[in-house]
Short mmCIF file of C-alpha atoms in Angstrom, two decimals:
data_model
loop_
_atom_site.label_atom_id
_atom_site.label_comp_id
_atom_site.label_asym_id
_atom_site.label_seq_id
_atom_site.Cartn_x
_atom_site.Cartn_y
_atom_site.Cartn_z
CA MET A 358 -198.94 139.96 -70.16
CA ILE A 359 -199.76 138.67 -66.66
CA ARG A 360 -196.76 136.31 -66.66
CA THR A 361 -194.44 139.06 -67.95
CA ARG A 362 -195.60 141.44 -65.24
CA SER A 363 -194.86 138.80 -62.50
CA ARG A 364 -191.33 138.39 -63.73
CA VAL A 365 -190.77 142.16 -63.70
CA LEU A 366 -192.08 142.45 -60.15
CA ALA A 367 -189.86 139.57 -58.93
CA PHE A 368 -186.79 141.12 -60.51
CA ALA A 369 -187.57 144.49 -58.94
CA ALA A 370 -187.95 142.86 -55.50
CA PHE A 371 -184.57 141.13 -55.87
CA ILE A 372 -182.84 144.40 -56.82
CA GLY A 373 -184.46 146.14 -53.88
CA CYS A 374 -183.27 143.52 -51.40
CA THR A 375 -179.75 143.69 -52.78
CA PHE A 376 -179.52 147.45 -52.33
CA ALA A 377 -181.07 147.22 -48.89
CA THR A 378 -178.49 144.67 -47.80
CA ALA A 379 -175.68 146.78 -49.13
CA THR A 380 -176.67 149.63 -46.83
CA ILE A 381 -176.30 147.49 -43.64
CA PRO A 382 -172.81 147.96 -42.04
CA LEU A 383 -170.79 144.71 -41.59
CA LEU A 384 -168.84 144.23 -38.31
CA ALA A 385 -165.35 142.61 -38.05
CA GLY A 386 -162.74 142.09 -35.34
CA PRO A 387 -159.83 144.47 -34.75
CA LEU A 388 -157.17 144.36 -37.43
CA SER A 389 -154.31 145.29 -35.07
CA PRO A 390 -152.62 142.30 -33.28
CA PRO A 391 -152.51 142.26 -29.46
CA LEU A 392 -149.53 143.75 -27.68
CA GLY A 393 -146.57 141.51 -26.76
CA ALA A 394 -144.63 138.69 -28.41
CA VAL A 395 -146.48 136.00 -30.34
CA ALA A 396 -146.68 132.79 -28.24
CA SER A 397 -147.67 129.21 -29.10
CA THR A 398 -151.02 127.97 -27.80
CA SER A 399 -150.15 124.22 -28.14
CA LYS A 400 -149.22 121.93 -25.22
CA PRO A 401 -145.56 121.45 -24.38
CA LEU A 402 -144.02 118.11 -25.39
CA SER A 403 -143.73 117.10 -21.73
CA ASP A 404 -147.53 117.23 -21.47
CA ILE A 405 -148.03 115.17 -24.64
CA GLU A 406 -145.44 112.49 -23.66
CA PRO A 407 -144.52 112.90 -20.00
CA ARG A 408 -142.41 109.72 -20.03
CA ILE A 409 -138.68 109.75 -20.66
CA ALA A 410 -137.20 108.19 -23.79
CA ILE A 411 -134.35 105.76 -23.21
CA ASN A 412 -131.47 107.12 -25.28
CA ALA A 413 -127.91 108.36 -25.07
CA THR A 414 -129.06 111.84 -24.04
CA ASN A 415 -131.57 111.01 -21.30
CA THR A 416 -130.07 107.76 -19.98
CA PRO A 417 -126.41 107.71 -21.04
CA GLY A 418 -124.49 104.50 -20.52
CA ASP A 419 -120.90 103.86 -19.55
CA GLY A 420 -118.27 101.17 -19.85
CA SER A 421 -120.55 98.56 -18.26
CA THR A 422 -123.93 99.28 -19.81
CA THR A 423 -125.57 100.67 -22.93
CA TYR A 424 -128.07 102.72 -20.89
CA ARG A 425 -128.29 103.60 -17.19
CA ILE A 426 -131.41 104.86 -15.42
CA THR A 427 -130.55 106.87 -12.31
CA GLN A 428 -133.78 108.67 -11.40
CA PRO A 429 -137.32 107.51 -10.55
CA GLY A 430 -139.77 107.86 -13.40
CA SER A 431 -141.47 106.27 -16.37
CA TYR A 432 -139.18 105.37 -19.28
CA TYR A 433 -139.77 103.91 -22.72
CA LEU A 434 -137.91 102.51 -25.71
CA THR A 435 -138.25 104.26 -29.05
CA GLY A 436 -136.90 101.33 -31.09
CA ASN A 437 -135.14 97.99 -30.84
CA LEU A 438 -132.10 97.90 -28.57
CA GLN A 439 -129.01 96.06 -29.81
CA GLY A 440 -126.70 94.84 -27.04
CA GLU A 441 -122.95 95.26 -26.89
CA PRO A 442 -120.34 92.65 -25.95
CA ASN A 443 -119.48 92.55 -22.23
CA LYS A 444 -122.13 95.14 -21.36
CA TYR A 445 -125.54 95.14 -19.75
CA GLY A 446 -128.43 96.44 -21.81
CA ILE A 447 -130.07 98.66 -19.17
CA ILE A 448 -128.93 99.14 -15.58
CA VAL A 449 -131.60 100.44 -13.20
CA ALA A 450 -129.92 102.35 -10.38
CA SER A 451 -133.06 103.91 -8.85
CA ALA A 452 -136.20 102.55 -7.23
CA ASN A 453 -139.68 103.39 -8.51
CA VAL A 454 -138.85 102.99 -12.19
CA ILE A 455 -141.20 101.83 -14.96
CA ILE A 456 -139.70 100.62 -18.25
CA ASP A 457 -142.08 100.25 -21.18
CA LEU A 458 -140.39 98.31 -23.96
CA ASN A 459 -143.13 99.68 -26.18
CA GLY A 460 -143.41 96.49 -28.19
CA PHE A 461 -139.73 96.57 -29.20
CA ARG A 462 -137.02 93.93 -28.79
CA MET A 463 -133.82 94.00 -26.80
CA PHE A 464 -131.26 91.79 -28.61
CA GLY A 465 -128.15 90.64 -26.81
CA ALA A 466 -124.85 90.42 -28.66
CA ALA A 467 -122.17 87.76 -28.24
CA ASN A 468 -121.00 87.89 -24.62
CA SER A 469 -123.55 90.54 -23.63
CA LEU A 470 -124.33 90.58 -19.92
CA ASP A 471 -127.90 90.73 -18.56
CA GLY A 472 -130.55 92.54 -20.57
CA ILE A 473 -132.09 94.54 -17.70
CA ILE A 474 -130.59 94.48 -14.21
CA ASN A 475 -131.03 96.47 -11.02
CA THR A 476 -128.20 97.60 -8.78
CA THR A 477 -127.80 96.49 -5.18
CA GLY A 478 -130.76 97.39 -2.99
CA VAL A 479 -132.92 98.82 -5.79
CA ASN A 480 -136.57 97.76 -5.48
CA ILE A 481 -139.94 98.47 -7.13
CA VAL A 482 -139.02 98.22 -10.80
CA THR A 483 -141.61 97.45 -13.50
CA VAL A 484 -140.82 96.11 -16.98
CA ARG A 485 -143.55 95.55 -19.55
CA ASN A 486 -144.56 95.04 -23.16
CA GLY A 487 -141.70 93.70 -25.26
CA THR A 488 -139.06 91.00 -25.84
CA VAL A 489 -135.68 90.43 -24.18
CA ALA A 490 -133.62 87.79 -25.98
CA GLY A 491 -130.04 86.57 -26.27
CA TRP A 492 -128.54 88.06 -23.09
CA GLY A 493 -127.00 86.52 -19.96
CA VAL A 494 -130.10 86.65 -17.75
CA GLY A 495 -132.91 88.25 -19.72
CA ILE A 496 -134.39 90.37 -16.91
CA ASN A 497 -132.52 90.18 -13.61
CA LEU A 498 -134.25 92.13 -10.86
CA GLN A 499 -132.77 89.95 -8.12
CA ASN A 500 -129.07 90.53 -8.51
CA ASP A 501 -128.55 90.09 -4.76
CA THR A 502 -130.66 89.07 -1.78
CA SER A 503 -131.61 92.66 -0.91
CA ALA A 504 -132.76 93.79 -4.36
CA GLY A 505 -135.84 93.55 -6.49
CA GLU A 506 -138.58 93.53 -3.85
CA GLY A 507 -141.98 94.64 -5.08
CA SER A 508 -140.99 94.53 -8.73
CA GLU A 509 -143.28 93.53 -11.59
CA VAL A 510 -142.87 92.14 -15.10
CA HIS A 511 -145.82 91.72 -17.43
CA SER A 512 -146.51 91.10 -21.10
CA VAL A 513 -142.87 90.32 -21.85
CA ASN A 514 -141.14 87.50 -23.76
CA VAL A 515 -137.78 86.36 -22.38
CA ASN A 516 -136.33 83.96 -24.93
CA GLY A 517 -133.03 82.28 -25.71
CA ASN A 518 -130.99 83.85 -22.94
CA ARG A 519 -127.78 82.17 -21.77
CA GLY A 520 -128.90 82.19 -18.14
CA SER A 521 -132.39 82.32 -16.68
CA GLY A 522 -135.13 84.12 -18.51
CA LEU A 523 -136.46 86.19 -15.60
CA ARG A 524 -135.43 86.65 -11.96
CA LEU A 525 -137.44 88.68 -9.45
CA GLY A 526 -136.94 89.32 -5.75
CA ASN A 527 -139.45 88.97 -2.93
CA ARG A 528 -143.08 90.04 -3.31
CA GLY A 529 -142.80 90.33 -7.07
CA ARG A 530 -145.52 89.95 -9.68
CA VAL A 531 -145.13 88.15 -13.02
CA ILE A 532 -148.10 88.43 -15.37
CA ASN A 533 -148.50 87.13 -18.93
CA VAL A 534 -144.81 86.39 -19.40
CA SER A 535 -143.42 83.78 -21.80
CA ALA A 536 -140.01 82.24 -21.03
CA THR A 537 -138.71 79.83 -23.67
CA GLY A 538 -135.38 78.34 -24.63
CA ASN A 539 -133.36 79.88 -21.81
CA SER A 540 -130.28 78.06 -20.48
CA GLY A 541 -131.34 78.43 -16.85
CA ILE A 542 -134.70 78.56 -15.08
CA GLY A 543 -137.49 80.06 -17.15
CA ILE A 544 -139.06 82.24 -14.42
CA SER A 545 -137.68 82.53 -10.88
CA VAL A 546 -139.23 84.63 -8.10
CA GLY A 547 -138.65 85.20 -4.40
CA GLU A 548 -140.78 84.90 -1.29
CA GLY A 549 -144.43 85.96 -1.39
CA SER A 550 -144.49 86.48 -5.15
CA ILE A 551 -147.36 85.99 -7.61
CA ILE A 552 -147.18 84.36 -11.04
CA THR A 553 -150.25 84.26 -13.26
CA GLY A 554 -150.98 83.61 -16.92
CA CYS A 555 -147.39 82.61 -17.76
CA PHE A 556 -145.72 80.04 -20.02
CA ALA A 557 -142.32 78.35 -19.66
CA ALA A 558 -141.00 75.85 -22.19
CA LEU A 559 -137.74 74.32 -23.41
CA ASN A 560 -135.65 75.86 -20.66
CA SER A 561 -132.51 74.00 -19.54
CA ASN A 562 -133.61 73.95 -15.91
CA ALA A 563 -137.01 74.21 -14.24
CA GLY A 564 -139.80 76.08 -15.96
CA PHE A 565 -140.83 77.96 -12.78
CA SER A 566 -139.18 78.29 -9.37
CA THR A 567 -140.48 80.24 -6.37
CA GLY A 568 -139.51 81.10 -2.84
CA PRO A 569 -141.79 80.46 0.16
CA GLY A 570 -145.36 81.72 0.25
CA ALA A 571 -145.77 82.13 -3.49
CA THR A 572 -148.99 81.93 -5.51
CA VAL A 573 -148.96 80.47 -9.03
CA SER A 574 -152.07 80.28 -11.21
CA SER A 575 -153.20 79.71 -14.79
CA SER A 576 -149.70 78.92 -16.05
CA THR A 577 -148.11 76.17 -18.16
CA ALA A 578 -144.72 74.44 -18.10
CA ARG A 579 -143.72 72.20 -21.01
CA GLN A 580 -140.62 70.32 -22.08
CA ASN A 581 -138.23 71.88 -19.59
CA SER A 582 -135.04 69.98 -18.71
CA GLY A 583 -135.84 70.16 -15.00
CA SER A 584 -139.20 70.08 -13.26
CA GLY A 585 -142.12 72.07 -14.58
CA PHE A 586 -142.89 73.93 -11.34
CA ILE A 587 -140.89 74.03 -8.09
CA LEU A 588 -142.63 75.97 -5.32
CA GLY A 589 -141.28 76.83 -1.87
CA VAL A 590 -142.96 76.06 1.45
CA ALA A 591 -146.44 77.43 2.20
CA SER A 592 -147.15 78.12 -1.46
CA SER A 593 -150.24 77.68 -3.60
CA ILE A 594 -150.64 76.51 -7.20
CA SER A 595 -153.93 76.25 -9.07
CA ASN A 596 -155.26 75.84 -12.60
CA CYS A 597 -151.82 75.01 -13.98
CA ALA A 598 -150.53 72.40 -16.42
CA ALA A 599 -147.18 70.60 -16.59
CA ALA A 600 -146.30 68.30 -19.48
CA GLN A 601 -143.24 66.50 -20.81
CA ASN A 602 -140.79 68.01 -18.36
CA GLN A 603 -137.76 65.88 -17.55
CA GLY A 604 -138.17 66.21 -13.78
CA ASP A 605 -141.38 66.20 -11.75
CA GLY A 606 -144.34 67.99 -13.23
CA ILE A 607 -145.16 69.99 -10.08
CA THR A 608 -143.22 69.96 -6.79
CA VAL A 609 -144.32 71.92 -3.72
CA GLY A 610 -142.69 72.53 -0.36
CA SER A 611 -144.30 71.61 2.94
CA GLY A 612 -147.56 73.24 3.95
CA SER A 613 -148.57 74.00 0.36
CA SER A 614 -151.77 73.67 -1.67
CA VAL A 615 -152.19 72.15 -5.14
CA HIS A 616 -155.63 72.47 -6.73
CA ASN A 617 -157.16 71.82 -10.14
CA CYS A 618 -153.88 71.14 -11.94
CA ALA A 619 -152.90 68.65 -14.66
CA SER A 620 -149.56 66.87 -14.98
CA ARG A 621 -148.80 64.55 -17.90
CA GLU A 622 -145.85 62.67 -19.38
CA ASN A 623 -143.22 64.04 -17.04
CA GLY A 624 -139.88 62.28 -16.47
CA ILE A 625 -140.36 61.57 -12.76
CA ALA A 626 -143.63 62.04 -10.83
CA GLY A 627 -146.61 64.04 -11.94
CA PHE A 628 -146.84 65.72 -8.51
CA PHE A 629 -144.47 65.62 -5.55
CA ILE A 630 -145.91 67.10 -2.36
CA ASN A 631 -143.94 67.60 0.82
CA ALA A 632 -145.29 67.23 4.35
CA GLY A 633 -148.46 68.94 5.49
CA SER A 634 -149.71 69.81 2.01
CA SER A 635 -152.99 69.23 0.21
CA ILE A 636 -153.66 68.19 -3.37
CA SER A 637 -157.19 68.10 -4.76
CA ASN A 638 -159.07 67.84 -8.03
CA CYS A 639 -155.90 67.21 -10.01
CA SER A 640 -155.11 64.89 -12.91
CA ALA A 641 -151.88 62.88 -13.27
CA GLN A 642 -151.40 60.78 -16.38
CA LEU A 643 -148.57 58.91 -18.10
CA ASN A 644 -145.84 60.10 -15.75
CA THR A 645 -142.72 57.92 -15.57
CA THR A 646 -142.78 57.02 -11.86
CA HIS A 647 -145.89 58.01 -9.90
CA GLY A 648 -148.92 60.13 -10.51
CA ILE A 649 -148.83 61.69 -7.03
CA GLU A 650 -145.99 61.12 -4.56
CA GLY A 651 -146.19 62.41 -1.00
CA SER A 652 -144.31 62.17 2.26
CA ALA A 653 -146.18 62.78 5.54
CA ASP A 654 -149.25 64.58 6.89
CA ASN A 655 -150.82 65.33 3.53
CA LEU A 656 -154.41 65.41 2.32
CA ILE A 657 -154.73 63.72 -1.08
CA PHE A 658 -158.33 64.22 -2.16
CA ALA A 659 -160.44 63.71 -5.28
CA ASN A 660 -157.68 63.24 -7.83
CA ALA A 661 -157.54 61.17 -11.02
CA CYS A 662 -154.35 59.16 -11.63
CA ASP A 663 -154.10 57.17 -14.84
CA SER A 664 -151.40 55.13 -16.60
CA ASN A 665 -148.49 56.19 -14.42
CA GLY A 666 -145.42 54.02 -13.93
CA ASN A 667 -145.56 51.21 -16.46
CA ALA A 668 -142.22 49.81 -15.21
CA GLY A 669 -143.75 47.68 -12.46
CA VAL A 670 -143.05 49.95 -9.49
CA GLY A 671 -144.96 53.15 -10.24
CA ALA A 672 -148.25 54.05 -8.60
CA GLY A 673 -151.18 56.31 -9.16
CA ILE A 674 -150.70 57.51 -5.57
CA PHE A 675 -147.56 56.67 -3.59
CA VAL A 676 -146.89 57.79 -0.01
CA THR A 677 -143.73 56.97 1.90
CA SER A 678 -144.44 58.18 5.43
CA ASP A 679 -147.23 58.55 7.97
CA ASP A 680 -150.41 60.46 8.80
CA ASN A 681 -151.62 61.05 5.27
CA ARG A 682 -155.31 61.00 4.40
CA ILE A 683 -155.98 59.48 0.97
CA ASP A 684 -159.62 60.09 0.18
CA ASN A 685 -161.97 59.93 -2.83
CA ASN A 686 -159.33 59.34 -5.50
CA ASN A 687 -159.63 57.28 -8.68
CA CYS A 688 -156.55 55.36 -9.87
CA THR A 689 -156.61 53.46 -13.14
CA ASP A 690 -154.14 51.53 -15.30
CA ASN A 691 -151.04 52.31 -13.25
CA ASP A 692 -148.56 49.71 -11.95
CA TYR A 693 -150.11 50.11 -8.49
CA GLY A 694 -153.31 51.98 -7.84
CA ILE A 695 -152.57 53.24 -4.31
CA ARG A 696 -149.32 52.18 -2.65
CA VAL A 697 -148.47 53.07 0.96
CA THR A 698 -145.08 52.16 2.44
CA GLY A 699 -145.47 54.27 5.58
CA THR A 700 -147.70 53.67 8.60
CA GLY A 701 -150.55 55.42 10.37
CA ASN A 702 -152.24 56.61 7.18
CA LEU A 703 -155.99 56.78 6.54
CA ILE A 704 -157.23 55.43 3.20
CA ILE A 705 -160.97 55.76 2.49
CA LYS A 706 -163.51 56.15 -0.33
CA ASN A 707 -161.08 55.47 -3.17
CA SER A 708 -161.56 53.48 -6.35
CA SER A 709 -158.99 51.59 -8.40
CA SER A 710 -159.20 49.64 -11.62
CA GLY A 711 -156.90 47.99 -14.13
CA ASN A 712 -153.68 48.54 -12.19
CA THR A 713 -151.31 45.82 -13.34
CA THR A 714 -149.45 44.93 -10.10
CA ALA A 715 -152.13 45.63 -7.50
CA ASN A 716 -155.04 47.99 -7.07
CA TYR A 717 -154.10 48.51 -3.38
CA ASP A 718 -150.80 47.84 -1.59
CA PHE A 719 -150.38 48.95 2.06
CA ASN A 720 -147.88 48.29 4.81
CA ALA A 721 -149.21 47.07 8.13
CA ALA A 722 -150.39 49.58 10.76
CA ASN A 723 -152.44 51.74 8.40
CA ARG A 724 -156.16 52.43 8.73
CA PHE A 725 -158.55 52.05 5.84
CA GLY A 726 -162.14 51.45 4.89
CA PRO A 727 -163.02 48.00 3.60
CA ILE A 728 -161.55 47.17 0.22
CA VAL A 729 -164.38 45.75 -1.82
CA ASP A 730 -163.69 43.83 -4.98
CA ILE A 731 -166.60 44.37 -7.34
CA THR A 732 -164.87 43.22 -10.50
CA PRO A 733 -166.88 39.96 -10.59
CA ALA A 734 -170.18 41.58 -9.58
CA ALA A 735 -173.07 41.00 -11.93
CA ALA A 736 -173.59 44.07 -14.03
CA PRO A 737 -176.85 43.93 -15.93
CA SER A 738 -177.65 46.62 -18.43
CA VAL A 739 -179.71 49.52 -17.15
CA SER A 740 -182.43 51.45 -18.91
CA GLY A 741 -185.02 53.22 -16.82
CA ASN A 742 -185.44 54.99 -13.53
CA SER A 743 -184.18 52.36 -11.07
CA ALA A 744 -181.90 49.36 -10.76
CA PRO A 745 -180.31 47.38 -7.91
CA GLY A 746 -176.78 48.43 -7.02
CA THR A 747 -173.68 46.33 -7.63
CA LEU A 748 -171.41 47.76 -4.95
CA THR A 749 -172.16 44.90 -2.51
CA THR A 750 -171.59 47.19 0.49
CA SER A 751 -173.22 50.18 2.09
CA ASP A 752 -170.12 51.21 4.02
CA PRO A 753 -169.59 54.93 3.22
CA ASN A 754 -165.82 54.61 3.69
CA ALA A 755 -165.31 51.61 1.42
CA ASN A 756 -162.52 51.51 -1.13
CA PHE A 757 -163.44 49.77 -4.37
CA ALA A 758 -161.55 47.63 -6.83
CA TYR A 759 -163.58 47.50 -9.99
#
């Protein structure tokens, strides 16, 4: 009976709570809609995608081009662009334009003109993120001497174009661009431009070409029909590699700097430096003529030159004029180690070994530290904390043949 009474009391309490709740009034919002027309609360499309799509409505073309951009702004592709015969792909007729290829490809047709080109005097154009292939010039932002200044191309492939892959005017920037299989120069820029993180291969001319005062870094040129890199006067190149190009690996104009670069198996010299330049901490190997060739007034410091020449007349380092300083280099297994045909040069602290014609070969009227032959020096094995030296000289400016 106790358990039965508990169940009755619990049931009565439940019924009581239910009726009590039913007596409490429930509140709700107004059922009548607000006055006025119903309006959307979502953002307008221009806020979601403020850029302008490249299409026949927004950027209509004409008899010379598929699309024409006439106003400043940020534009983007919505799909692949197929070129038309005897037309440009996109003409940019306004400064301050950004074109995002959006990961798509621009394909040229037979006899298409350039893929992207600016009109006369138009500067500050950016192209990024896509592929431009099979046109005249792939991207041509230097269609005359007054156009293309301050333009930028990055994260773009320019491949298989009938002219150059990419042309920029002065003070341009080229970042993470690949230029392969073009019938002209892979990447060409004007004065004061910057190239970094780029690749140029299998082009029918030079891989890279710059105007004066350019900076090139962290880039590679391979198997181009011309030289790998050709830089104008007062330029700088660092952390770059040139291999198997038919011309020189790296050529710089006067007053330039070459640092921490590698040049291998090129058809002429590994490096050619014009007057008043410096080359340091570079490697030149297996180039057809010379590892490093220079004219006058250069500093050639701390480089490694190996197995260059191999036709009897090549040299690890070869200078043809005066007032060069050749210092702290190592030349091995070339025809000549260091060969100097000019006068008034300073040659100190170098080492040469295994060069088949001569380790050192200088004209008269040069200045050099003693050349010390240590090839016959006794060379006992060493194991421990000390051993007598085998250099046979304490002259700090000595050049060694070993």
